[in-house]
Coordinates of C-alpha atoms in Angstrom, one line a residue:
M6 CA 16.9 -36.8 8.5
G7 CA 20.1 -36.6 6.5
K8 CA 21.1 -37.6 2.7
G9 CA 24.4 -38.6 1.6
G10 CA 26.8 -36.3 3.7
E11 CA 24.5 -34.5 5.4
S12 CA 25.3 -33.8 9.0
H13 CA 23.0 -35.9 11.3
E14 CA 23.3 -33.5 14.6
E15 CA 20.7 -31.8 15.8
N16 CA 20.1 -28.0 15.0
M17 CA 20.0 -26.0 18.7
A18 CA 18.0 -22.9 19.6
A19 CA 18.1 -20.2 22.0
W20 CA 13.5 -21.0 23.6
L21 CA 12.1 -17.9 25.4
V22 CA 10.3 -20.3 26.9
G23 CA 8.5 -18.0 30.5
I24 CA 9.4 -14.7 31.8
N25 CA 13.1 -14.4 32.3
T26 CA 13.5 -18.1 31.4
L27 CA 15.2 -18.8 27.7
R28 CA 16.3 -22.8 27.6
I29 CA 18.8 -24.0 24.9
Q30 CA 16.0 -27.1 22.4
P31 CA 15.9 -29.0 19.4
F32 CA 14.4 -26.4 16.8
K33 CA 12.7 -28.2 13.5
L34 CA 13.4 -25.8 11.0
P35 CA 11.1 -26.1 7.7
P36 CA 12.1 -27.3 4.9
L37 CA 14.2 -25.4 1.5
G38 CA 12.1 -23.3 -1.1
P39 CA 14.2 -23.0 -3.7
H40 CA 14.4 -20.4 -2.9
D41 CA 16.2 -20.4 0.3
V42 CA 19.4 -20.5 2.3
K43 CA 20.9 -22.5 5.1
V44 CA 23.0 -20.5 7.2
R45 CA 25.1 -21.9 9.9
M46 CA 24.8 -18.9 12.5
K47 CA 28.2 -17.2 13.9
A48 CA 27.5 -13.8 15.2
V49 CA 24.5 -13.0 17.2
G50 CA 23.4 -10.0 19.0
I51 CA 21.3 -8.9 22.0
C52 CA 18.6 -6.3 20.9
G53 CA 16.1 -4.1 24.1
S54 CA 13.5 -5.6 22.3
D55 CA 14.9 -9.2 23.0
V56 CA 15.5 -7.2 26.8
H57 CA 11.6 -6.3 26.9
F58 CA 10.2 -10.4 25.3
L59 CA 12.2 -11.8 28.4
K60 CA 11.1 -9.6 30.9
T61 CA 6.9 -9.2 30.3
L62 CA 6.2 -11.3 26.9
R63 CA 4.7 -8.4 24.8
L64 CA 6.4 -5.2 23.4
A65 CA 4.3 -2.9 22.4
D66 CA 0.9 -5.7 20.5
F67 CA 3.1 -8.3 20.2
I68 CA 2.0 -11.1 22.6
V69 CA 4.9 -14.4 23.1
K70 CA 1.6 -17.1 23.5
E71 CA 3.8 -19.8 23.2
P72 CA 7.4 -20.5 23.1
M73 CA 9.6 -18.7 20.2
V74 CA 13.3 -19.2 19.1
I75 CA 14.8 -15.9 20.3
G76 CA 17.6 -13.3 18.8
H77 CA 16.7 -11.6 15.5
E78 CA 20.6 -9.4 14.9
C79 CA 23.3 -12.3 12.8
A80 CA 25.0 -12.9 9.9
G81 CA 25.8 -16.2 8.8
I82 CA 27.7 -18.9 7.1
I83 CA 25.6 -20.3 3.8
E84 CA 25.8 -24.1 3.9
E85 CA 22.7 -25.3 1.8
V86 CA 21.5 -23.6 -1.2
G87 CA 17.5 -24.3 -2.9
S88 CA 17.8 -24.6 -6.4
E89 CA 17.4 -21.8 -7.8
V90 CA 19.4 -19.5 -5.4
K91 CA 21.5 -17.3 -8.4
N92 CA 23.7 -15.1 -6.0
L93 CA 24.6 -17.6 -2.9
V94 CA 27.0 -20.7 -2.3
P95 CA 27.8 -22.2 0.9
G96 CA 30.6 -21.2 2.6
D97 CA 29.5 -17.5 1.9
R98 CA 29.8 -15.3 4.6
V99 CA 26.3 -13.2 5.5
A100 CA 24.9 -10.7 6.8
L101 CA 20.9 -11.2 6.7
E102 CA 17.6 -8.4 7.5
P103 CA 15.9 -10.2 9.2
G104 CA 12.5 -9.5 8.1
I105 CA 10.3 -11.0 5.2
S106 CA 7.4 -9.1 3.3
C107 CA 5.1 -10.7 2.2
W108 CA 5.5 -8.6 -1.4
R109 CA 1.9 -8.1 -2.3
C110 CA -0.1 -5.5 -0.1
N111 CA 0.1 -2.3 -1.0
P112 CA 3.0 -0.6 1.1
C113 CA 5.5 -3.5 -0.6
K114 CA 4.2 -2.8 -3.8
E115 CA 4.7 1.2 -3.3
G116 CA 7.6 -0.3 -2.2
R117 CA 7.6 0.3 1.8
Y118 CA 8.4 -2.7 2.2
N119 CA 9.1 -2.6 6.2
L120 CA 5.5 -1.2 6.9
C121 CA 3.9 -4.4 5.0
D122 CA 0.3 -5.9 6.9
E123 CA 1.5 -9.6 6.6
M124 CA 5.2 -8.8 8.0
K125 CA 7.6 -12.2 9.1
F126 CA 10.1 -10.7 11.6
F127 CA 12.6 -13.2 13.4
A128 CA 11.1 -13.1 17.5
T129 CA 8.9 -11.3 16.8
P130 CA 5.7 -13.5 17.8
P131 CA 4.7 -16.1 16.3
V132 CA 7.2 -15.5 14.3
H133 CA 10.6 -17.4 15.2
G134 CA 13.9 -15.5 15.7
S135 CA 18.2 -16.4 14.6
L136 CA 19.6 -17.3 17.8
A137 CA 19.4 -20.8 16.2
R138 CA 22.7 -22.8 14.8
Q139 CA 20.6 -23.1 11.9
V140 CA 18.0 -20.9 10.0
V141 CA 16.7 -21.0 6.7
H142 CA 16.0 -17.3 5.3
P143 CA 15.1 -15.9 2.1
A144 CA 18.8 -15.6 -0.1
D145 CA 16.9 -11.5 -0.8
L146 CA 17.5 -11.3 1.9
C147 CA 21.6 -12.9 3.0
F148 CA 23.8 -9.9 2.6
K149 CA 27.0 -11.2 1.2
L150 CA 30.1 -9.8 3.4
P151 CA 33.1 -9.1 1.7
D152 CA 36.5 -10.2 3.5
N153 CA 37.6 -7.4 5.3
L154 CA 34.0 -7.7 7.1
S155 CA 33.9 -9.7 10.4
L156 CA 30.5 -12.3 11.1
E157 CA 29.9 -9.4 14.1
E158 CA 29.8 -6.3 12.2
G159 CA 27.5 -8.1 9.9
A160 CA 25.8 -8.7 12.9
M161 CA 25.1 -4.9 13.4
C162 CA 24.3 -4.2 10.2
E163 CA 21.2 -4.5 11.4
P164 CA 21.2 -1.7 14.3
L165 CA 23.5 0.4 12.1
S166 CA 20.4 -0.3 10.4
V167 CA 18.0 2.0 12.0
A168 CA 20.0 4.7 11.9
V169 CA 20.1 5.0 8.2
H170 CA 16.8 4.6 7.5
A171 CA 16.1 7.3 10.6
C172 CA 18.8 9.5 8.6
R173 CA 17.8 8.9 5.4
R174 CA 14.0 9.5 6.6
A175 CA 15.2 12.5 9.0
D176 CA 17.0 14.2 5.2
I177 CA 20.9 14.6 7.1
G178 CA 22.9 16.4 5.0
P179 CA 26.3 18.2 5.7
E180 CA 23.7 20.4 5.9
T181 CA 21.7 19.1 9.4
N182 CA 23.0 19.9 12.7
V183 CA 22.3 16.8 14.5
L184 CA 20.8 16.8 17.7
I185 CA 20.9 13.0 19.3
M186 CA 17.7 11.7 22.6
G187 CA 19.4 8.7 24.0
A188 CA 22.7 7.3 24.3
G189 CA 21.8 3.4 24.2
P190 CA 22.8 1.5 21.2
I191 CA 21.0 2.7 18.7
G192 CA 21.1 6.0 19.8
L193 CA 25.1 4.9 19.5
V194 CA 24.5 4.3 16.5
T195 CA 22.9 6.7 14.7
I196 CA 26.4 10.1 15.7
L197 CA 27.5 7.0 13.5
A198 CA 25.1 6.6 10.9
A199 CA 24.4 10.5 10.5
R200 CA 27.8 11.8 10.5
A201 CA 28.4 8.9 7.6
F202 CA 25.4 11.0 6.2
G203 CA 27.2 14.2 6.3
A204 CA 25.9 16.2 9.3
P205 CA 28.5 19.0 10.3
R206 CA 27.6 18.5 14.3
I207 CA 26.7 16.5 16.7
V208 CA 24.9 16.9 20.8
I209 CA 24.4 13.9 22.8
V210 CA 21.7 14.4 25.3
D211 CA 22.1 11.1 28.1
V212 CA 21.6 10.8 32.5
D213 CA 24.8 8.2 32.2
D214 CA 28.3 9.7 32.4
H215 CA 29.3 6.0 30.6
R216 CA 27.0 5.9 28.1
L217 CA 27.9 9.7 27.5
S218 CA 31.7 8.9 27.3
V219 CA 31.8 6.9 25.2
A220 CA 29.6 8.6 22.9
K221 CA 32.0 11.8 22.3
D222 CA 35.1 8.6 21.9
L223 CA 32.5 7.8 18.8
G224 CA 32.8 11.4 17.7
A225 CA 29.7 13.3 19.4
D226 CA 30.5 17.0 18.9
G227 CA 29.3 17.9 22.7
V228 CA 27.4 15.8 25.1
V229 CA 25.3 17.2 27.7
K230 CA 23.5 14.9 31.2
V231 CA 20.2 15.5 32.2
S232 CA 17.5 14.5 34.5
T233 CA 15.0 12.6 34.2
N234 CA 13.2 15.7 35.5
M235 CA 10.7 16.6 33.1
Q236 CA 10.6 20.5 35.3
D237 CA 14.4 20.6 34.1
I238 CA 14.5 20.6 30.5
P239 CA 13.9 25.0 30.3
E240 CA 18.0 24.5 31.5
E241 CA 18.7 21.9 30.0
I242 CA 18.1 22.9 26.9
E243 CA 20.1 25.9 27.5
R244 CA 22.8 23.7 27.3
I245 CA 22.4 21.7 24.9
S246 CA 22.4 25.2 22.0
K247 CA 25.3 25.8 24.2
A248 CA 26.7 22.5 23.0
M249 CA 25.8 22.7 19.7
G250 CA 27.3 26.5 19.6
A251 CA 24.8 26.5 16.8
A252 CA 20.9 25.6 15.2
V253 CA 19.6 22.0 15.7
H254 CA 17.9 21.3 12.3
V255 CA 16.8 17.2 13.4
S256 CA 16.7 15.9 16.7
F257 CA 16.1 12.6 17.0
D258 CA 14.1 11.2 19.6
C259 CA 15.8 7.2 20.7
A260 CA 14.3 7.3 24.2
G261 CA 10.9 8.2 23.6
F262 CA 9.9 9.5 26.7
N263 CA 7.5 12.1 27.6
K264 CA 10.8 13.8 28.6
T265 CA 13.2 13.4 25.7
M266 CA 9.9 14.7 23.1
S267 CA 9.3 17.4 24.5
T268 CA 12.8 17.8 24.7
A269 CA 12.9 17.2 21.3
L270 CA 10.5 19.5 20.0
T271 CA 11.2 22.7 21.4
A272 CA 15.1 22.2 21.3
T273 CA 14.2 21.7 17.6
R274 CA 14.3 24.9 15.2
A275 CA 11.8 26.3 14.1
G276 CA 11.5 24.3 10.5
G277 CA 13.1 22.1 11.6
R278 CA 12.3 17.7 11.6
V279 CA 11.9 15.8 14.7
C280 CA 12.0 12.3 14.0
L281 CA 11.1 8.9 16.8
V282 CA 12.9 6.2 16.6
G283 CA 12.9 5.2 20.2
L284 CA 9.5 4.3 21.1
G285 CA 9.1 4.3 25.7
H286 CA 6.2 5.5 25.8
N287 CA 3.3 4.3 24.0
E288 CA 1.1 7.4 24.6
M289 CA 3.3 10.9 24.9
T290 CA 2.3 13.5 26.7
V291 CA 4.0 16.4 25.3
P292 CA 4.2 20.8 24.6
L293 CA 3.1 19.4 20.5
T294 CA 1.2 23.2 19.6
P295 CA 4.0 25.4 20.1
A296 CA 6.1 22.5 17.6
A297 CA 3.2 22.6 14.5
A298 CA 3.3 26.9 15.5
R299 CA 6.8 27.0 15.1
E300 CA 6.5 24.4 11.7
V301 CA 8.4 22.1 12.9
D302 CA 7.8 18.4 11.3
I303 CA 7.3 14.9 13.6
I304 CA 8.8 10.9 11.7
G305 CA 7.9 8.0 12.8
I306 CA 10.1 5.7 11.3
F307 CA 9.3 1.9 11.6
R308 CA 12.7 -0.5 11.6
Y309 CA 14.1 0.3 7.6
K310 CA 14.3 -0.8 4.0
N311 CA 17.3 -1.5 1.4
T312 CA 19.7 -0.8 4.3
W313 CA 22.1 -3.8 3.9
P314 CA 24.1 -2.7 1.4
L315 CA 25.0 1.0 2.7
C316 CA 25.1 -0.1 5.7
I317 CA 27.8 -2.9 5.0
E318 CA 29.3 -0.6 1.8
L319 CA 29.7 2.3 5.4
L320 CA 31.3 -0.4 7.4
R321 CA 33.3 -1.7 4.5
S322 CA 35.4 1.4 3.2
G323 CA 36.0 2.4 7.5
K324 CA 33.2 5.3 6.9
I325 CA 31.6 3.7 10.3
N326 CA 33.5 1.6 12.9
V327 CA 31.1 -0.2 15.0
K328 CA 33.6 -2.9 16.5
P329 CA 33.9 -0.9 19.4
L330 CA 30.3 -1.2 20.4
I331 CA 30.5 -4.4 20.7
T332 CA 31.2 -5.1 24.7
H333 CA 30.8 -8.6 25.8
R334 CA 30.8 -11.9 23.5
F335 CA 29.7 -14.8 24.7
G336 CA 29.2 -18.5 23.7
F337 CA 26.3 -20.4 22.8
S338 CA 25.2 -23.0 25.9
Q339 CA 22.6 -22.7 28.5
E340 CA 25.1 -21.1 31.5
E341 CA 25.7 -18.3 28.9
V342 CA 23.0 -17.1 27.2
E343 CA 20.7 -16.5 30.2
E344 CA 24.8 -14.3 32.0
A345 CA 24.5 -12.5 28.2
F346 CA 21.0 -11.9 28.9
E347 CA 21.4 -10.5 32.3
T348 CA 24.8 -8.3 31.0
S349 CA 22.8 -7.2 28.8
A350 CA 19.8 -6.4 30.7
R351 CA 21.5 -4.8 33.4
G352 CA 23.0 -1.4 30.8
G353 CA 26.1 -0.7 32.6
N354 CA 29.0 -0.7 31.4
A355 CA 27.6 -3.1 28.7
I356 CA 26.8 -1.4 25.3
K357 CA 26.2 -4.6 22.7
V358 CA 26.4 -8.1 23.7
M359 CA 27.3 -10.5 21.2
F360 CA 27.2 -14.1 21.1
N361 CA 30.7 -16.3 19.1
L362 CA 28.7 -19.4 17.5

């Protein structure tokens, strides 16, 4: 029960309760620890992983065994702060980094906390997510938004973080021409991040005309429409080279399929790098030996680390504009939650589907 003037309304959340079944139900919050804050959620985006969990109740080794609150791309307003919290006050608008690491394991101690053995990440089973009226979260993972950024832009820091971490890992700068495989939401934010990191030429590849036109509008120098057929790779690489008009120094595979990875490995120049961002296929058959013989490095990434301050600064300064990526908006009712997930899953002209709570 609430103390003093606290509201007595029940905290509601969107629960994944079965395959293709979401229900808005009560969500009891954990107690507010001394270093925690209570955040009223205002903007929550739908990620491909959310849709995947909804359709199959699993993603790689993560399996949903009992009902789970979904959602992890989010921003909101501080309602209450723990006794030891010094840097935030009620009313502050914040973007939330969704992963809580242990800070005791070796990856954490080495600063690579995204690889934490004990990571508790919103909506990765069995941890509940953030598509809820309120959540409790560590204060050090809540980043204050400047006045010129909306809460929706705050929520977009999460997908943008994936691209920023990829660009850091792949060492993108003013001398790296970039090829991007896949023009889904992550491929599109990778255009924005690579440009902000100084990439002079960016070419993007996809099977879908609409997504390629969006990519062009976001500043891609060239777009190449491809098939799903492996036999077409040599001819498509010729078109990629023509569109780039120069060597491909770094390729980002934002899909993660046999074909996209095979194309990236072959299209990248000798001594270049391929960064695997999308995790489409668990196992792939790719021409690894020829790529290794040309000293093409393969870089893996998992989520992100220490990206929120940079993302917020890139948005604040106008170096990156994520607003065109938000194509659909929904409220927080049973009907709208179902419709929003259907819209996101259908794809079509939907890029980022956003809840306004």
